[in-house]
Every structure is written in C-alpha cells, then in structure tokens.
mmCIF file of C-alpha atoms in Angstrom:
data_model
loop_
_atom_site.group_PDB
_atom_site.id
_atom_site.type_symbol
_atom_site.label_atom_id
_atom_site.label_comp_id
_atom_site.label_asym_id
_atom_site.label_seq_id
_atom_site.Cartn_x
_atom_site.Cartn_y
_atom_site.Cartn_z
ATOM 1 C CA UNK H 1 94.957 118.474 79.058
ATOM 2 C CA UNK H 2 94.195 121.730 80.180
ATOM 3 C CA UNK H 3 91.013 120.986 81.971
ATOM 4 C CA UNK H 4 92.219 118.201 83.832
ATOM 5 C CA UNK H 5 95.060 119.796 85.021
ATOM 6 C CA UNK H 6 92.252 122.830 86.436
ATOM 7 C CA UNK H 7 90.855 119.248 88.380
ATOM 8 C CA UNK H 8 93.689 117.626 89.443
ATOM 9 C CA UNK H 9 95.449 120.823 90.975
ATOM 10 C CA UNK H 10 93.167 121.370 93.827
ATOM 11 C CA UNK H 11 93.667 117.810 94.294
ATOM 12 C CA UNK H 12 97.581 118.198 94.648
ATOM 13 C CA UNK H 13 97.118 121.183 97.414
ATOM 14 C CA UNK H 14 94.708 119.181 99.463
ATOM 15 C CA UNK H 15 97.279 116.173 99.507
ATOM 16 C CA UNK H 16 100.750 118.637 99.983
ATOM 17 C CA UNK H 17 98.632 119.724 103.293
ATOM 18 C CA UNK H 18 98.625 116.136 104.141
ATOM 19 C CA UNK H 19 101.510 115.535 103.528
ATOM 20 C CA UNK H 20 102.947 118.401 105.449
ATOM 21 C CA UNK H 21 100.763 117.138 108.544
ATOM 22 C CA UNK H 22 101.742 113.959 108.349
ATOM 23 C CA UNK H 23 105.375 114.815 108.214
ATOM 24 C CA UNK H 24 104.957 117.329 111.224
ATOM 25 C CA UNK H 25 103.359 114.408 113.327
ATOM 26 C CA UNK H 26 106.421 112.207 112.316
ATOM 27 C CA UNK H 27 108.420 114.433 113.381
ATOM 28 C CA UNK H 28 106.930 114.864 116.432
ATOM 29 C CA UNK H 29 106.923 110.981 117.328
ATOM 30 C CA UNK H 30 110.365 110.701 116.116
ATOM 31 C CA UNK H 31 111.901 113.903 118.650
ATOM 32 C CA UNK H 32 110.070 111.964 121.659
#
C-alpha cells in the first residue's frame, strides 16, 4: 500500500497542475 501510494502521488501533482490549467483557461474563455 505504501509503495504504491510513493507511485501514484507524483501522479496526483502532475494531474492537480492540469487541472489548475485547465480551469484557468476555462475561465478565461468563459470572462470573454
């Protein structure tokens, strides 16, 4: 459990900063 958790975390960072730029460009298109 622990190891996969080690894996999957970085995982969970890389898609939050996704996220977060996808949400910013959404906002952007929506404010137009």
């Amino acid at each position: 459990m622990d190891r996969k958790n080690i894996e999957i975390n970085p995982l969970l960072e890389t898609y939050g900063k996704y996220i977060d730029r996808v949400n910013r460009a959404l906002d952007r298109e929506l404010s137009l």
